[in-house]
Structures are given as C-alpha cells and as structure tokens.
XYZ file of C-alpha atoms in Angstrom:
492
model
C -37.379 18.873 13.914
C -35.054 16.375 11.856
C -32.713 19.655 10.791
C -32.569 20.942 14.158
C -31.221 17.216 15.789
C -28.779 17.404 13.278
C -27.603 20.600 14.197
C -27.606 20.385 17.791
C -25.348 17.336 17.040
C -23.023 18.909 14.894
C -23.240 21.580 17.634
C -21.959 19.068 19.953
C -19.430 17.625 17.470
C -17.669 20.805 17.050
C -18.240 21.881 20.847
C -15.805 18.227 21.593
C -13.762 19.021 18.619
C -12.859 22.585 20.086
C -12.184 21.203 23.458
C -9.837 18.756 22.657
C -7.760 20.919 20.632
C -7.871 22.974 23.258
C -6.071 20.270 25.618
C -4.112 19.283 22.731
C -2.892 23.337 22.883
C -2.094 23.268 26.475
C -0.486 19.832 25.866
C 1.859 21.879 23.420
C 2.611 24.220 25.414
C 4.065 21.997 28.186
C 8.227 21.395 27.646
C 10.229 18.581 28.049
C 13.112 19.662 30.550
C 16.779 18.207 29.328
C 18.723 18.155 32.826
C 19.498 15.133 32.814
C 20.712 14.406 29.329
C 24.743 14.066 29.088
C 26.947 17.068 27.857
C 27.291 15.908 23.954
C 24.734 13.467 23.483
C 20.358 13.747 22.862
C 18.756 11.437 25.418
C 19.862 11.240 29.183
C 20.594 7.408 30.016
C 17.456 7.070 32.157
C 15.415 3.992 31.040
C 12.065 4.739 28.365
C 8.853 4.455 31.178
C 5.574 3.039 31.046
C 3.804 5.973 29.662
C 6.022 6.156 26.629
C 5.605 2.928 25.636
C 2.503 2.862 25.672
C 2.239 6.275 23.828
C 4.375 3.961 21.280
C 2.072 1.092 21.205
C -0.729 3.397 20.750
C 0.733 5.607 17.941
C 1.958 2.114 16.004
C -1.501 0.812 16.064
C -3.307 4.110 15.409
C -1.490 5.383 12.458
C 0.160 1.894 11.307
C -2.933 -0.355 11.313
C -5.671 2.163 11.816
C -5.884 4.703 9.665
C -4.490 2.758 6.656
C -7.635 -0.012 7.298
C -9.730 3.301 7.536
C -8.436 4.811 3.848
C -9.242 1.500 2.567
C -12.401 1.849 3.933
C -13.113 5.002 3.098
C -11.909 4.481 -0.804
C -14.777 1.821 -1.351
C -17.232 3.477 0.720
C -17.614 1.636 3.359
C -20.160 1.926 6.463
C -16.923 1.400 8.350
C -14.902 3.707 7.161
C -16.572 6.776 9.704
C -16.494 4.432 13.044
C -12.905 3.537 12.158
C -11.207 6.937 11.800
C -13.057 8.240 14.502
C -11.610 5.298 16.806
C -8.533 6.356 15.477
C -8.470 9.975 15.730
C -9.596 9.563 19.824
C -6.760 7.130 20.354
C -3.818 9.548 18.412
C -5.187 12.606 20.392
C -4.696 9.965 23.699
C -0.892 8.940 22.459
C 0.025 12.620 21.436
C -0.635 13.559 25.056
C 0.772 10.683 26.245
C 3.796 12.061 24.244
C 4.560 14.988 26.520
C 3.623 13.850 30.292
C 6.025 10.791 30.166
C 8.869 11.048 31.903
C 11.844 8.562 32.429
C 14.428 9.331 29.148
C 14.675 12.449 28.287
C 15.389 13.889 25.018
C 16.837 17.507 23.391
C 14.500 19.285 20.752
C 14.279 16.863 17.438
C 12.465 15.889 14.189
C 9.695 13.309 15.802
C 8.359 16.484 18.203
C 8.710 19.039 15.191
C 6.546 16.303 13.081
C 4.169 15.358 15.621
C 2.529 18.818 15.080
C 2.013 18.460 11.384
C 0.702 15.556 11.943
C -1.989 16.177 14.114
C -2.947 19.245 11.889
C -3.086 16.757 9.036
C -5.201 14.336 11.410
C -7.311 17.746 12.439
C -8.039 18.917 8.807
C -9.162 15.792 8.083
C -11.512 14.785 11.171
C -13.221 18.454 10.090
C -13.049 17.803 6.087
C -15.125 14.328 7.411
C -17.599 16.844 9.077
C -18.308 18.407 6.891
C -19.113 16.166 4.302
C -21.078 14.100 6.996
C -24.007 16.769 7.340
C -24.290 16.455 3.811
C -24.360 19.931 2.396
C -25.077 20.686 -0.950
C -26.841 23.271 -1.303
C -25.404 27.238 -2.227
C -21.805 27.244 -1.911
C -22.121 24.362 0.010
C -22.574 22.189 -3.523
C -20.232 24.341 -5.528
C -17.486 23.537 -3.001
C -18.072 20.052 -2.462
C -15.943 18.163 -4.980
C -13.092 20.118 -4.105
C -13.393 19.318 -0.302
C -13.913 15.426 -1.260
C -11.104 15.884 -3.210
C -9.407 17.568 -0.410
C -10.196 14.964 2.079
C -9.040 12.219 -0.432
C -6.027 13.819 -0.636
C -5.045 14.127 2.597
C -6.351 10.802 3.792
C -3.761 8.983 1.022
C -0.989 11.379 2.059
C -1.899 9.960 6.249
C -0.273 6.614 5.971
C 2.948 8.189 4.223
C 3.163 10.602 6.559
C 2.867 7.957 9.717
C 5.134 5.874 8.330
C 8.482 9.078 8.206
C 6.594 9.693 11.827
C 7.411 6.536 13.135
C 11.140 5.825 11.435
C 11.466 9.417 13.676
C 10.436 8.165 16.823
C 12.292 5.182 16.319
C 15.569 7.257 15.155
C 14.759 9.634 18.480
C 14.283 7.058 20.686
C 17.510 5.778 20.457
C 19.095 8.878 19.996
C 20.425 8.107 16.497
C 21.402 9.941 13.647
C 23.026 13.363 14.991
C 26.331 15.032 13.799
C 28.787 12.711 11.718
C 25.844 10.282 11.536
C 23.162 12.190 9.942
C 24.329 11.502 6.344
C 24.265 7.550 6.520
C 21.176 7.604 8.063
C 19.692 9.368 5.682
C 20.750 7.364 2.841
C 19.698 4.137 4.466
C 16.344 4.879 6.025
C 15.655 7.027 2.099
C 16.497 4.035 0.565
C 15.365 1.370 2.814
C 11.983 3.284 1.868
C 12.271 3.323 -1.613
C 12.572 -0.154 -1.234
C 9.802 -1.380 0.591
C 7.286 1.266 -1.664
C 8.585 0.032 -4.457
C 7.527 -3.524 -3.470
C 4.328 -2.343 -2.035
C 3.815 -1.250 -5.656
C 4.551 -3.887 -7.371
C 2.310 -6.182 -4.569
C -0.751 -3.329 -5.960
C -0.514 -3.847 -9.502
C -0.339 -7.470 -9.131
C -3.492 -8.100 -7.451
C -5.342 -5.049 -8.254
C -3.591 -2.388 -10.552
C -3.776 -4.580 -14.010
C -6.874 -3.095 -15.180
C -5.608 0.349 -14.830
C -2.378 -0.599 -16.399
C -4.249 -1.332 -19.082
C -6.146 1.671 -19.405
C -2.965 3.802 -19.908
C -1.470 1.378 -22.986
C 2.137 1.315 -21.103
C 3.861 -1.573 -19.839
C 4.901 -2.129 -16.011
C 8.542 -1.301 -17.077
C 7.841 2.092 -18.706
C 7.313 3.562 -15.231
C 9.601 1.728 -13.724
C 12.543 2.597 -15.655
C 11.016 6.167 -15.306
C 11.362 6.067 -11.869
C 14.708 3.873 -12.091
C 15.998 7.107 -14.943
C 14.814 10.027 -12.564
C 16.699 8.724 -9.228
C 19.410 7.912 -11.167
C 19.882 11.932 -11.850
C 19.189 12.945 -8.970
C 21.744 10.424 -6.763
C 24.730 11.548 -9.701
C 24.259 14.708 -8.433
C 24.024 14.790 -4.844
C 25.792 11.748 -3.305
C 28.727 13.797 -3.731
C 29.796 17.740 -2.559
C 31.019 18.457 -5.729
C 34.308 20.666 -5.604
C 34.752 19.101 -2.445
C 37.179 16.211 -2.199
C 36.614 12.232 -3.046
C 35.913 10.646 0.153
C 34.756 7.411 0.878
C 32.342 5.333 -1.182
C 31.137 8.744 -3.370
C 32.789 7.036 -6.530
C 30.766 4.063 -5.558
C 27.633 5.584 -5.004
C 27.933 8.167 -7.746
C 28.363 5.319 -10.267
C 25.191 3.526 -9.521
C 23.141 6.919 -10.399
C 24.854 6.956 -13.530
C 23.916 3.469 -13.689
C 20.699 3.658 -12.776
C 19.907 6.611 -15.267
C 21.371 5.049 -18.437
C 19.302 1.748 -17.697
C 16.492 3.702 -16.984
C 16.720 5.390 -20.207
C 17.143 1.905 -22.244
C 13.948 0.022 -19.962
C 11.921 3.063 -20.923
C 12.651 2.677 -24.764
C 12.510 -1.229 -25.150
C 9.006 -0.735 -22.927
C 7.541 -0.122 -26.080
C 6.234 -2.357 -29.584
C 7.088 -1.478 -33.554
C 3.611 -0.428 -33.627
C 3.365 1.656 -30.495
C 1.604 -1.223 -27.791
C 3.261 -1.625 -24.599
C 5.989 -4.434 -24.343
C 7.476 -6.153 -21.087
C 11.435 -6.202 -20.363
C 14.033 -7.429 -18.032
C 16.086 -3.703 -17.343
C 14.326 -2.937 -14.153
C 15.039 -6.276 -12.501
C 19.124 -6.019 -14.100
C 18.778 -3.111 -12.195
C 18.309 -4.217 -8.958
C 20.474 -6.833 -9.208
C 23.376 -4.757 -10.041
C 22.295 -2.266 -7.017
C 22.010 -5.211 -4.532
C 26.022 -6.454 -5.774
C 27.391 -2.756 -5.177
C 25.520 -2.176 -2.513
C 26.771 -5.463 -0.771
C 30.515 -4.361 -1.610
C 30.683 -1.396 1.052
C 33.394 -1.876 3.657
C 32.010 -2.010 6.878
C 33.732 -1.217 10.537
C 31.992 -3.957 12.277
C 32.225 -7.786 11.143
C 28.479 -7.953 11.999
C 27.495 -5.127 9.848
C 29.718 -6.597 6.752
C 27.421 -9.868 7.030
C 24.069 -8.195 7.503
C 25.123 -6.039 4.134
C 26.174 -9.249 2.467
C 22.720 -10.827 3.698
C 21.029 -7.434 2.286
C 23.016 -7.735 -1.310
C 21.769 -11.159 -1.610
C 17.935 -10.428 -1.068
C 18.060 -7.556 -3.305
C 19.934 -9.782 -6.155
C 17.352 -12.241 -5.498
C 14.511 -9.831 -5.782
C 15.939 -8.845 -9.090
C 16.793 -12.345 -10.307
C 13.047 -13.065 -9.609
C 11.371 -10.590 -11.462
C 13.309 -11.292 -14.712
C 11.907 -15.297 -13.896
C 8.579 -13.686 -14.056
C 8.924 -11.459 -16.711
C 10.330 -13.891 -19.171
C 9.709 -17.845 -18.152
C 6.149 -17.701 -15.941
C 4.741 -14.743 -17.759
C 6.429 -14.775 -20.836
C 6.151 -11.668 -21.718
C 2.429 -11.369 -20.938
C 0.821 -9.102 -18.956
C -0.808 -11.344 -16.378
C -2.058 -14.948 -16.427
C -5.692 -14.502 -16.293
C -7.978 -12.202 -18.567
C -8.624 -9.206 -15.475
C -5.211 -10.184 -13.456
C -7.147 -11.584 -10.338
C -5.224 -14.698 -9.821
C -1.204 -14.231 -9.966
C 0.904 -17.136 -10.194
C 2.109 -17.991 -6.714
C 5.681 -17.124 -7.548
C 4.655 -13.667 -8.787
C 4.362 -12.752 -5.026
C 8.464 -13.356 -3.957
C 9.684 -10.003 -5.932
C 7.526 -7.753 -3.908
C 8.427 -9.998 -1.017
C 12.009 -9.688 -1.355
C 12.305 -6.288 -1.827
C 10.300 -5.841 1.318
C 13.156 -7.276 2.912
C 15.721 -5.786 1.264
C 13.988 -2.231 2.363
C 14.078 -3.442 5.995
C 17.138 -5.064 5.598
C 18.858 -2.025 4.671
C 17.120 0.342 7.126
C 18.098 -1.590 10.066
C 22.181 -1.407 9.192
C 23.300 1.888 9.800
C 26.412 2.246 12.133
C 24.944 3.523 15.273
C 22.687 0.474 14.900
C 25.195 -2.310 13.928
C 27.115 -1.168 16.974
C 23.935 -0.901 19.248
C 22.983 -4.800 17.733
C 26.975 -6.216 18.283
C 27.086 -4.634 22.201
C 24.281 -6.218 23.154
C 25.790 -9.713 21.763
C 22.949 -10.901 18.925
C 24.153 -12.663 15.840
C 23.824 -11.978 12.338
C 21.769 -14.484 12.097
C 19.115 -13.369 14.511
C 18.979 -9.782 13.473
C 18.395 -11.003 9.859
C 15.983 -13.100 10.889
C 13.860 -10.502 12.676
C 14.071 -8.287 10.093
C 12.724 -10.760 7.791
C 10.037 -11.647 10.094
C 8.872 -7.579 10.325
C 9.065 -8.064 6.299
C 6.556 -10.954 6.302
C 4.011 -8.800 8.110
C 3.805 -6.008 6.178
C 3.559 -8.180 3.406
C 0.529 -9.663 5.005
C -1.279 -6.368 6.062
C -0.622 -5.159 2.643
C -2.307 -8.167 1.376
C -4.767 -7.771 3.643
C -5.719 -4.240 2.749
C -5.673 -5.672 -0.856
C -7.993 -7.933 -0.550
C -10.042 -5.834 1.548
C -10.635 -3.960 -1.804
C -10.555 -6.398 -4.385
C -13.426 -7.808 -2.938
C -15.562 -5.142 -2.283
C -14.657 -2.947 -5.722
C -14.311 -5.761 -8.280
C -16.857 -7.032 -10.306
C -17.990 -10.766 -10.453
C -16.993 -12.156 -13.023
C -19.020 -14.547 -15.398
C -17.976 -18.809 -15.176
C -15.509 -19.782 -18.535
C -18.015 -20.972 -21.139
C -18.235 -24.993 -22.158
C -20.531 -25.410 -24.443
C -21.817 -23.782 -28.092
C -25.020 -22.454 -27.015
C -24.520 -18.887 -27.328
C -26.865 -18.570 -23.819
C -23.959 -20.512 -22.268
C -20.881 -18.476 -23.530
C -22.373 -15.300 -22.684
C -23.394 -16.922 -18.842
C -27.047 -16.380 -19.392
C -26.659 -13.000 -20.778
C -28.789 -12.536 -23.816
C -28.179 -8.997 -25.614
C -26.622 -6.986 -23.390
C -28.630 -8.622 -20.280
C -27.460 -8.251 -16.779
C -25.189 -11.179 -15.855
C -27.455 -14.046 -13.973
C -25.338 -16.013 -11.315
C -24.352 -19.877 -12.591
C -26.445 -18.356 -15.663
C -23.864 -21.170 -17.901
C -25.155 -24.416 -16.180
C -28.733 -25.774 -17.587
C -29.867 -27.156 -14.428
C -29.579 -23.669 -12.522
C -31.370 -22.147 -15.738
C -33.825 -24.553 -14.898
C -34.329 -22.901 -11.353
C -34.156 -19.662 -12.136
C -37.011 -20.486 -14.639
C -39.034 -21.897 -11.813
C -38.556 -19.345 -9.476
C -39.552 -16.587 -12.236
C -42.717 -18.785 -12.990
C -43.541 -18.959 -9.356
C -43.665 -15.097 -8.605
C -45.253 -14.378 -11.886
C -47.325 -16.789 -11.191
C -50.668 -14.488 -10.430
C -49.644 -11.751 -13.024
C -50.286 -14.090 -16.608
C -53.915 -14.842 -17.927
C -54.567 -18.031 -19.019
C -53.563 -17.720 -22.716
C -49.911 -16.473 -21.714
C -49.639 -19.277 -19.100
C -50.322 -21.764 -21.854
C -47.941 -20.233 -23.971
C -45.551 -19.511 -20.883
C -45.737 -23.521 -19.976
C -45.069 -24.635 -24.217
C -41.905 -22.291 -24.271
C -41.034 -23.524 -21.012
C -41.120 -27.077 -22.183
C -39.173 -26.478 -25.729
C -36.269 -24.779 -23.161
C -36.196 -28.577 -21.828
C -36.032 -30.563 -24.493
C -33.551 -28.383 -25.871
C -31.532 -28.479 -23.204
C -31.409 -31.814 -22.322
C -30.692 -32.379 -25.671
C -27.532 -30.320 -25.667
C -26.777 -31.822 -22.088
C -27.054 -35.726 -24.042
C -24.901 -34.402 -26.540
C -22.352 -32.803 -24.600
C -22.525 -36.352 -22.073
C -22.092 -38.323 -25.910
C -18.990 -35.900 -26.904
C -17.364 -36.606 -23.320
C-alpha cells in the first residue's frame, strides 16, 4: 500500500511537471513584437510596465536569494532544502511566464531572452534529478547510477547561482538597451572584470570563514592559488586585449601591459608560496598585483567628469583592497594561516579585504560609458552614485556571510574547551582513552553533575556490591577534584 501511494504521488508529480512544461512551451512560442522600436535602437521608448517589474522582482528574489540559499541547505542536508527549492521552481516558472506576457517596453531579440531558455533547462533538469533522488530507488540499475545522479544534481545545483548571476546581468543590460555595436567590447570588459573582482572577494570570504581546514589538506598556501589564477588571467589578457595585426588604439597598450605584469607577478607568487622544505608559505604578491591593477585602471582617460570620478574611486578602492591584504598577511596574521586553530574566529580586520573587492567589482561594473551617460543626464552626482554601489556591495557581503554562517553552524563539529589544568582528564575535556567529548567535561562541577546523572540512570541496574564500589569510587573522585580545585585557587 505504501508503495502504491508512493507511485501514485510520483505519477501526480510528473503529470503536474509535464503540464507546467507544456505551459512553458506555449509561452516560449509567444513572440515579442517590435513595431514601436525606433530604427537603430534595441528597445522602444515605452516605460517598463507593472508586469515586467513583477517579473524582475520575482526572478531576482528566486535566482538571487532562494536558489543560493537552497544550495547551501542541500550541502548541509537540511530538511528545508526540498521545500525551498520547490518554492523557488514555482516562482521561477511564474516569473518566466510574466516575462513573456508583459506589455509596455519592447525589445529586439536579445541575449537575456535567449539565455533564459538555457537557464530553464538547467532548472528543469535539476527538478527532475531531485524528484528521482527523492524516490529513493536503489535496486538494480538504479543502485548503480544513483551516485552519478547525485553528482550531477550537485554540479547543476552549484552551477545554477553562477548562471543566475549572468542572467541577471543580461537582464539589466537588456532592460536599458545597453552594450550594442561599438559599446559591446567595453561592456564585456567592465562586466567580466567586475564579476571577477566580486568572485575573488567571495572566494576570500569562503576561505576566511569555512575553508581553512580544506586549505591545510591541500598543503598549499592561499597565495599559491591566487597567484596561479592571476598568472592564467594575465596570459589571456596579454593576447586578447589587442587585435594582433591591427593598429594599437586607445587603451590597448595599457590593457596588454597589465596582462604582462599579471602573469609575471603570478609566477613569482607561485614560487614564493613554498618554503625550502616544501611546506606552505604566505606572501604578498597577490596584494601587490591588486594595488598595481587599481592604479592602472584609475588612470583610464574618460569622456565625462562623472566617469572620471567613479573610475578614480574604483581605483582607490581596489588599491585599498590590495593594501589591506598585505597588512592582513604581514601584520595581523604575521605569515600564519589563521589566528585560531580551526580558523573559525578571524580578526575583524580580515573582513575588510574581501569587502573592498566586492565594492571594487560593483564600481567597475557600474562605470560603463552608457551607464555614466545615463547617470550624468539624470543629474545624479558621483557621490550619490558611489554610495549606492557601496550599499549594494554591503548587501551582497551580508548575504554571503549569512550563507556561510548557515553552512558553518550545521557542518562544523563542536570544539573542546581550552584546558586550564594539568589533569589529563581536564585537558582532554572529559575525553579519556579515545572516548567521545562531553560538553563542559573540563569543568569539575559539570563532571560531578554528569556523574550524578549517570548514577541515577544506572541505579536500578547495579547490585549492592557494585553500588558500594561505585560510591567509594565517586568519593575518591570528589576528593581528588576538590584537592585540584583547592590547589588551583592557591596558585591563583
């Protein structure tokens, strides 16, 4: 009967899913009309209507908040993972429908609409894989392929937030009609580099709060990985920032030389990341590269005074990120990996370098030529605009810290209390001969309470002789604890 109910519920779930997919297919067949788009433009002059604003709000919350939170809940195997992801899937489909049924502003065929279909395919595959795993089929061929399904489900789930970030950027670009024709290359540079700074900040936050144990297992310093990525990025920039065989124009020389200094410095950072005996070694080369990058980018010639100011503040922010990174390694940590054994209690100064990278990324993404013209025409000062971008950076920094807190609380085992006595039982926190740690076991008063509780639970299971022996042993333990406490008070 239970199997029948399970099969019936599964059939209903698949039927509903097929119905939803059919609805999505009908929506996909809908075509936007572009009869009001002026010639040479990519969007019409109509305002964004309420339906499209609702679409933007729903998809931002779903793909920007719900799915990343659900991903973390899935990693820690929380019972809220499935309900939250199911809620997100329903909202995503509703937002997808609204995005194809709006009125008001019209759009030419664009990358946001095209990529949305790929994103929905990812989401559909994730839902199907989740339903399959939820059925707990582990016999026959299902038992052999289940591990691969779990792997695929995890990979797609972790890739979904990255794809969602790209799609949200595409959405903002499309809504404003930016990044076409001659502006495309400049847009790509700003959004790719800005996203890279933010991604670097997120990775630094992850390593700072929950990645120290993993870093120890790799037997590499963090600067080794940073320098390797910097070197690889530099090689790409060296050969892609200029169209080789053509004339050198505008900032080609500066961008190419930045690529050269990246891979040169990256190689140095990789070399300095190990001691003579092969053990990991901290170094300040990545921080120096960040400072040089901020200095170079702050000097780009700009067409508008507003753009000049925003680029200048961006350069200062990025240089501050590199400078604070050097201070953290050299003076706060003094070349150590962490201040605490497990890295769970970082110094407050250590939060500053990652956050400045978040802010640098948003400042650079918000400094394209078309955005600067839009802000300047609206009469917004550079101070107001920069404060707005910093506010967005603070929100993302908060969200990342919340997700890492959820992960750390549910996945990190409890640590023992720092010993303050020479007693072997107290040093091990109540753990003797490999037995499990007892919370508060290092405190004699707590040990006495635990012993009393054990006596109460075992009272009816002991004989009179065993009871007498247990009482004598307890009295001897009490005398020893009281003697140690007296000695400790005399020493203090």
